[in-house]
């Protein structure tokens, strides 16, 4: 199984500006002061081994879209944020003009999670099958509404693909292609649902747009059970802990530190921070990752939890 991250931001897409690029270049040059590089390869090796991720990379700016590759002939993807556009390009290239079967799992239908679908290339290819799975009654309405006039020039009814909406029942296992999929209700405005994907003894949790209040022990234990022994937990860590419990309490999102605590309770193997705050630049996101890793080290018992931060283009092989 492979996981590909096509979009990892929350709320609204963002992009690097000219100021951001100049700042990264200036910091890299300062850190390289006194060094000389005779070839591109030498400079590349230095940047890869000695500079921070936030200087040599970007966490990206697309809103949520995460692919799970099962090794079969179908596609599986969580949410249709703006990352659905490059995901669609990938599908079309891989299919080489052959129609695809795409299984979509919707956490909820807020705009940042559906906005990429009108730009999802396979939806315009005759013979393509798209099954959109979700627990909300309004999933189909939301998809149709965002493409209705005057919001978009191509009405949903004009899409060439065969599109089916599939209603899922929370906490009930569903067999979808190669996966067993279990949805779970989460605390968020209008409700959202996390998904547990199981296949060949491996399990992946996709849990975004969820606020966790650890003082509610029953709620915390419920999520720990949902995350139990997962190989990967993709987790809404939009805020730092101080933000999550003060000015942004009840905003429907969680923090890097709470992600560590829940995954430790669940004895999950790998926490991946996700749904990044659009106002946070790459350096800030890297600092939140370092903070989470340090907290995991300080609170570790007999179980080691790997902690990563998602970025557009990240691939994880299970």
CSV table of C-alpha atoms in Angstrom, one decimal:
chain,number,residue,atom,x,y,z
A,1,UNK,CA,0.0,0.0,0.0
A,2,UNK,CA,1.2,3.5,-0.8
A,3,UNK,CA,-0.1,6.9,0.4
A,4,UNK,CA,0.2,10.0,-1.8
A,5,UNK,CA,-0.5,13.4,-0.5
A,6,UNK,CA,-1.9,15.7,-3.3
A,7,UNK,CA,-3.2,18.4,-0.9
A,8,UNK,CA,-2.4,19.0,2.7
A,9,UNK,CA,-3.6,22.6,3.6
A,10,UNK,CA,-6.8,23.5,5.3
A,11,UNK,CA,-9.4,26.2,4.7
A,12,UNK,CA,-8.1,27.7,1.5
A,13,UNK,CA,-5.3,27.1,-1.0
A,14,UNK,CA,-2.1,29.1,-0.6
A,15,UNK,CA,1.0,29.6,-2.7
A,16,UNK,CA,4.6,30.7,-2.2
A,17,UNK,CA,5.1,34.4,-3.1
A,18,UNK,CA,8.1,36.1,-4.6
A,19,UNK,CA,8.9,37.3,-1.1
A,20,UNK,CA,8.9,33.8,0.2
A,21,UNK,CA,11.3,32.5,-2.5
A,22,UNK,CA,13.7,35.4,-1.9
A,23,UNK,CA,13.7,34.8,1.8
A,24,UNK,CA,14.5,31.1,1.4
A,25,UNK,CA,17.3,31.9,-1.1
A,26,UNK,CA,18.7,34.6,1.3
A,27,UNK,CA,18.7,32.3,4.3
A,28,UNK,CA,20.3,29.5,2.2
A,29,UNK,CA,23.1,31.8,1.0
A,30,UNK,CA,23.8,33.1,4.6
A,31,UNK,CA,24.1,29.5,5.8
A,32,UNK,CA,26.4,28.6,2.9
A,33,UNK,CA,28.7,31.6,3.6
A,34,UNK,CA,32.3,30.6,3.0
A,35,UNK,CA,31.5,27.5,1.0
A,36,UNK,CA,32.1,27.2,-2.7
A,37,UNK,CA,30.4,24.8,-5.1
A,38,UNK,CA,32.0,23.9,-8.5
A,39,UNK,CA,29.1,21.9,-9.8
A,40,UNK,CA,25.3,21.7,-9.5
A,41,UNK,CA,25.7,18.3,-8.0
A,42,UNK,CA,27.8,19.7,-5.1
A,43,UNK,CA,25.3,22.4,-4.4
A,44,UNK,CA,22.5,20.0,-4.6
A,45,UNK,CA,24.2,17.6,-2.1
A,46,UNK,CA,24.8,20.5,0.3
A,47,UNK,CA,21.2,21.6,0.1
A,48,UNK,CA,19.9,18.1,0.6
A,49,UNK,CA,22.1,17.2,3.6
A,50,UNK,CA,22.7,20.4,5.5
A,51,UNK,CA,19.8,22.8,5.0
A,52,UNK,CA,16.4,22.6,6.7
A,53,UNK,CA,13.4,21.2,4.9
A,54,UNK,CA,11.7,24.6,5.1
A,55,UNK,CA,14.5,26.2,3.0
A,56,UNK,CA,14.8,23.5,0.4
A,57,UNK,CA,11.2,22.4,0.1
A,58,UNK,CA,7.7,23.7,0.7
A,59,UNK,CA,4.8,22.0,2.5
A,60,UNK,CA,2.7,23.1,-0.5
A,61,UNK,CA,-0.6,24.9,-0.7
A,62,UNK,CA,-3.3,22.6,-2.1
A,63,UNK,CA,-6.3,21.7,0.1
A,64,UNK,CA,-7.0,18.1,1.2
A,65,UNK,CA,-6.7,15.3,-1.2
A,66,UNK,CA,-5.0,12.0,-0.2
A,67,UNK,CA,-4.6,8.9,-2.3
A,68,UNK,CA,-4.3,5.4,-1.1
A,69,UNK,CA,-2.8,3.1,-3.7
A,70,UNK,CA,-4.0,-0.5,-3.0
A,71,UNK,CA,-2.2,-2.2,-5.9
A,72,UNK,CA,-5.4,-3.1,-7.8
A,73,UNK,CA,-7.0,-1.5,-10.8
A,74,UNK,CA,-9.0,1.1,-8.9
A,75,UNK,CA,-8.2,4.4,-7.3
A,76,UNK,CA,-9.0,5.4,-3.7
A,77,UNK,CA,-8.8,9.0,-2.5
A,78,UNK,CA,-9.9,11.0,0.6
A,79,UNK,CA,-11.5,14.4,-0.1
A,80,UNK,CA,-11.6,16.5,-3.3
A,81,UNK,CA,-9.8,19.7,-2.2
A,82,UNK,CA,-7.8,21.6,-4.8
A,83,UNK,CA,-5.2,18.8,-4.7
A,84,UNK,CA,-7.8,16.8,-6.8
A,85,UNK,CA,-6.6,18.7,-9.9
A,86,UNK,CA,-3.0,17.3,-9.8
A,87,UNK,CA,-4.4,13.9,-8.6
A,88,UNK,CA,-6.6,13.9,-11.7
A,89,UNK,CA,-3.6,14.6,-13.9
A,90,UNK,CA,-1.8,11.7,-12.4
A,91,UNK,CA,-4.8,9.4,-13.0
A,92,UNK,CA,-5.2,10.4,-16.6
A,93,UNK,CA,-1.4,9.9,-17.3
A,94,UNK,CA,-1.4,6.5,-15.6
A,95,UNK,CA,-4.6,5.4,-17.4
A,96,UNK,CA,-3.2,6.4,-20.9
A,97,UNK,CA,-6.7,7.2,-22.2
A,98,UNK,CA,-8.4,4.2,-20.6
A,99,UNK,CA,-11.4,5.0,-18.3
A,100,UNK,CA,-10.7,4.7,-14.6
A,101,UNK,CA,-12.6,3.6,-11.5
A,102,UNK,CA,-12.2,6.1,-8.7
A,103,UNK,CA,-13.5,5.7,-5.1
A,104,UNK,CA,-13.8,9.0,-3.3
A,105,UNK,CA,-14.3,9.2,0.5
A,106,UNK,CA,-15.6,12.5,1.8
A,107,UNK,CA,-14.9,13.6,5.3
A,108,UNK,CA,-17.4,16.4,4.9
A,109,UNK,CA,-18.4,18.9,2.3
A,110,UNK,CA,-16.9,22.2,3.4
A,111,UNK,CA,-15.6,24.1,0.4
A,112,UNK,CA,-11.9,23.3,0.9
A,113,UNK,CA,-12.7,19.6,0.7
A,114,UNK,CA,-14.8,19.7,-2.5
A,115,UNK,CA,-13.4,22.7,-4.5
A,116,UNK,CA,-11.1,20.5,-6.6
A,117,UNK,CA,-13.8,18.3,-8.1
A,118,UNK,CA,-14.8,20.6,-10.9
A,119,UNK,CA,-11.2,20.5,-12.1
A,120,UNK,CA,-10.8,16.7,-11.7
A,121,UNK,CA,-9.9,15.6,-15.2
A,122,UNK,CA,-11.3,12.0,-15.1
A,123,UNK,CA,-14.8,13.4,-14.4
A,124,UNK,CA,-14.8,14.6,-18.0
A,125,UNK,CA,-13.8,11.3,-19.5
A,126,UNK,CA,-16.6,9.0,-20.8
A,127,UNK,CA,-16.6,5.6,-19.3
A,128,UNK,CA,-14.9,6.7,-16.1
A,129,UNK,CA,-16.7,5.5,-12.9
A,130,UNK,CA,-16.6,7.7,-9.9
A,131,UNK,CA,-18.1,6.5,-6.6
A,132,UNK,CA,-18.4,9.2,-4.0
A,133,UNK,CA,-18.7,7.7,-0.5
A,134,UNK,CA,-19.9,9.7,2.5
A,135,UNK,CA,-22.0,9.7,5.7
A,136,UNK,CA,-23.7,13.1,5.1
A,137,UNK,CA,-27.1,13.4,3.5
A,138,UNK,CA,-26.0,16.5,1.6
A,139,UNK,CA,-23.0,15.1,-0.2
A,140,UNK,CA,-24.6,15.0,-3.7
A,141,UNK,CA,-26.3,18.3,-3.1
A,142,UNK,CA,-23.0,20.0,-2.3
A,143,UNK,CA,-21.2,18.6,-5.4
A,144,UNK,CA,-24.0,19.6,-7.7
A,145,UNK,CA,-24.5,23.1,-6.1
A,146,UNK,CA,-20.8,24.2,-6.5
A,147,UNK,CA,-21.1,23.6,-10.3
A,148,UNK,CA,-24.4,25.2,-10.7
A,149,UNK,CA,-24.7,28.7,-12.3
A,150,UNK,CA,-23.5,31.3,-11.5
A,151,UNK,CA,-20.7,29.5,-9.6
A,152,UNK,CA,-19.1,27.4,-12.4
A,153,UNK,CA,-19.4,27.3,-16.2
A,154,UNK,CA,-19.8,23.5,-16.4
A,155,UNK,CA,-22.9,22.1,-14.8
A,156,UNK,CA,-22.5,18.9,-12.9
A,157,UNK,CA,-25.0,17.2,-15.3
A,158,UNK,CA,-22.6,17.9,-18.1
A,159,UNK,CA,-19.8,15.7,-16.7
A,160,UNK,CA,-19.1,12.7,-18.9
A,161,UNK,CA,-18.2,10.2,-16.1
A,162,UNK,CA,-20.6,7.8,-14.5
A,163,UNK,CA,-20.9,9.3,-11.0
A,164,UNK,CA,-22.5,7.5,-8.1
A,165,UNK,CA,-23.1,8.7,-4.5
A,166,UNK,CA,-22.8,6.0,-1.9
A,167,UNK,CA,-24.2,6.5,1.7
A,168,UNK,CA,-22.1,5.0,4.4
A,169,UNK,CA,-23.2,4.2,8.0
A,170,UNK,CA,-20.8,5.4,10.8
A,171,UNK,CA,-18.9,2.8,12.7
A,172,UNK,CA,-20.0,0.1,10.2
A,173,UNK,CA,-17.3,-1.8,8.1
A,174,UNK,CA,-17.8,-1.4,4.4
A,175,UNK,CA,-16.0,-3.4,1.7
A,176,UNK,CA,-14.9,-1.1,-1.0
A,177,UNK,CA,-12.7,-2.7,-3.6
A,178,UNK,CA,-9.6,-3.9,-1.8
A,179,UNK,CA,-10.3,-2.1,1.4
A,180,UNK,CA,-12.4,-2.5,4.5
A,181,UNK,CA,-13.5,1.1,5.3
A,182,UNK,CA,-15.0,2.2,8.7
A,183,UNK,CA,-16.2,5.8,9.1
A,184,UNK,CA,-16.3,7.5,12.5
A,185,UNK,CA,-18.1,10.7,13.6
A,186,UNK,CA,-15.8,13.7,14.6
A,187,UNK,CA,-16.4,17.0,16.3
A,188,UNK,CA,-16.6,19.7,13.6
A,189,UNK,CA,-19.1,22.3,12.4
A,190,UNK,CA,-21.7,20.3,10.4
A,191,UNK,CA,-20.0,17.1,11.5
A,192,UNK,CA,-17.1,15.4,9.7
A,193,UNK,CA,-16.1,11.7,9.5
A,194,UNK,CA,-12.7,10.1,9.8
A,195,UNK,CA,-12.0,6.8,8.0
A,196,UNK,CA,-10.1,3.7,8.9
A,197,UNK,CA,-8.8,1.8,5.9
A,198,UNK,CA,-7.7,-1.8,6.4
A,199,UNK,CA,-6.0,-4.1,3.9
A,200,UNK,CA,-3.7,-7.1,4.3
A,201,UNK,CA,-3.1,-6.5,8.0
A,202,UNK,CA,-2.3,-2.8,7.5
A,203,UNK,CA,-4.4,0.1,8.7
A,204,UNK,CA,-4.5,3.7,7.7
A,205,UNK,CA,-6.5,6.4,9.5
A,206,UNK,CA,-7.6,9.6,7.7
A,207,UNK,CA,-8.9,12.0,10.4
A,208,UNK,CA,-9.1,15.6,9.4
A,209,UNK,CA,-11.4,18.5,10.5
A,210,UNK,CA,-11.8,17.1,14.0
A,211,UNK,CA,-11.5,18.9,17.4
A,212,UNK,CA,-10.4,16.8,20.3
A,213,UNK,CA,-11.1,17.7,23.9
A,214,UNK,CA,-8.9,15.3,25.9
A,215,UNK,CA,-10.6,16.3,29.2
A,216,UNK,CA,-13.5,14.3,27.9
A,217,UNK,CA,-12.1,10.9,28.7
A,218,UNK,CA,-14.8,8.9,26.9
A,219,UNK,CA,-14.3,10.9,23.7
A,220,UNK,CA,-10.6,10.5,23.9
A,221,UNK,CA,-10.8,6.8,24.5
A,222,UNK,CA,-13.2,6.4,21.6
A,223,UNK,CA,-10.8,8.0,19.2
A,224,UNK,CA,-7.9,6.0,20.7
A,225,UNK,CA,-9.9,2.9,19.9
A,226,UNK,CA,-10.6,4.1,16.4
A,227,UNK,CA,-6.8,4.8,15.9
A,228,UNK,CA,-5.8,1.5,17.7
A,229,UNK,CA,-2.5,0.1,16.4
A,230,UNK,CA,-2.8,2.0,13.1
A,231,UNK,CA,0.2,1.9,10.9
A,232,UNK,CA,-0.4,5.6,9.9
A,233,UNK,CA,-2.7,8.3,11.4
A,234,UNK,CA,-3.2,11.3,9.1
A,235,UNK,CA,-4.3,13.8,11.7
A,236,UNK,CA,-5.7,17.4,11.7
A,237,UNK,CA,-3.0,19.4,13.4
A,238,UNK,CA,-4.0,22.8,12.1
A,239,UNK,CA,-3.0,24.7,15.3
A,240,UNK,CA,-0.4,24.8,17.9
A,241,UNK,CA,-1.7,23.6,21.3
A,242,UNK,CA,-1.9,27.1,22.8
A,243,UNK,CA,-4.1,28.2,19.8
A,244,UNK,CA,-6.3,25.1,20.0
A,245,UNK,CA,-7.2,25.6,23.6
A,246,UNK,CA,-7.5,29.4,23.7
A,247,UNK,CA,-8.4,31.7,20.8
A,248,UNK,CA,-9.4,28.9,18.4
A,249,UNK,CA,-11.2,26.6,20.8
A,250,UNK,CA,-14.4,25.3,19.2
A,251,UNK,CA,-13.2,26.1,15.7
A,252,UNK,CA,-13.3,22.4,14.8
A,253,UNK,CA,-9.6,21.6,14.5
A,254,UNK,CA,-6.9,20.1,16.6
A,255,UNK,CA,-3.2,20.4,17.4
A,256,UNK,CA,0.1,18.7,16.9
A,257,UNK,CA,0.4,17.9,20.6
A,258,UNK,CA,-3.0,16.4,20.9
A,259,UNK,CA,-2.2,14.2,17.8
A,260,UNK,CA,0.8,12.8,19.7
A,261,UNK,CA,-1.2,12.1,22.8
A,262,UNK,CA,-4.0,10.3,21.0
A,263,UNK,CA,-1.6,8.2,18.9
A,264,UNK,CA,0.3,7.3,22.1
A,265,UNK,CA,-2.9,6.2,23.7
A,266,UNK,CA,-3.7,4.2,20.6
A,267,UNK,CA,-0.2,2.8,20.2
A,268,UNK,CA,-0.3,3.9,16.6
A,269,UNK,CA,3.0,3.6,14.7
A,270,UNK,CA,3.2,6.8,12.6
A,271,UNK,CA,1.5,10.2,13.1
A,272,UNK,CA,1.4,12.5,10.0
A,273,UNK,CA,0.4,16.1,10.8
A,274,UNK,CA,-2.1,17.3,8.2
A,275,UNK,CA,-4.6,20.2,7.3
A,276,UNK,CA,-2.0,22.9,7.8
A,277,UNK,CA,-3.1,26.4,8.7
A,278,UNK,CA,-2.9,28.5,5.5
A,279,UNK,CA,-1.4,31.5,7.5
A,280,UNK,CA,1.6,29.3,8.6
A,281,UNK,CA,4.7,29.5,6.4
A,282,UNK,CA,7.1,26.6,5.9
A,283,UNK,CA,9.4,27.6,8.8
A,284,UNK,CA,6.4,27.7,11.2
A,285,UNK,CA,5.2,24.3,10.0
A,286,UNK,CA,8.6,22.8,10.5
A,287,UNK,CA,8.8,24.3,14.0
A,288,UNK,CA,5.4,22.6,14.8
A,289,UNK,CA,6.8,19.3,13.5
A,290,UNK,CA,9.9,19.7,15.7
A,291,UNK,CA,7.7,20.6,18.7
A,292,UNK,CA,5.6,17.5,18.2
A,293,UNK,CA,8.7,15.2,17.9
A,294,UNK,CA,10.2,16.7,21.0
A,295,UNK,CA,6.9,16.2,22.9
A,296,UNK,CA,6.8,12.6,21.8
A,297,UNK,CA,10.4,12.0,23.0
A,298,UNK,CA,9.6,13.6,26.4
A,299,UNK,CA,6.4,11.6,27.0
A,300,UNK,CA,7.5,8.3,25.4
A,301,UNK,CA,7.1,5.1,27.4
A,302,UNK,CA,7.8,1.7,25.9
A,303,UNK,CA,6.3,2.6,22.5
A,304,UNK,CA,8.0,4.8,19.9
A,305,UNK,CA,5.7,6.9,17.7
A,306,UNK,CA,7.2,8.2,14.5
A,307,UNK,CA,6.0,11.8,13.7
A,308,UNK,CA,6.0,13.4,10.3
A,309,UNK,CA,4.4,16.4,8.6
A,310,UNK,CA,2.6,15.9,5.4
A,311,UNK,CA,3.4,18.0,2.3
A,312,UNK,CA,2.1,18.1,-1.2
A,313,UNK,CA,4.0,15.3,-3.1
A,314,UNK,CA,4.8,13.2,0.0
A,315,UNK,CA,4.6,9.4,-0.6
A,316,UNK,CA,4.7,6.9,2.2
A,317,UNK,CA,5.1,3.2,1.4
A,318,UNK,CA,3.6,0.6,3.8
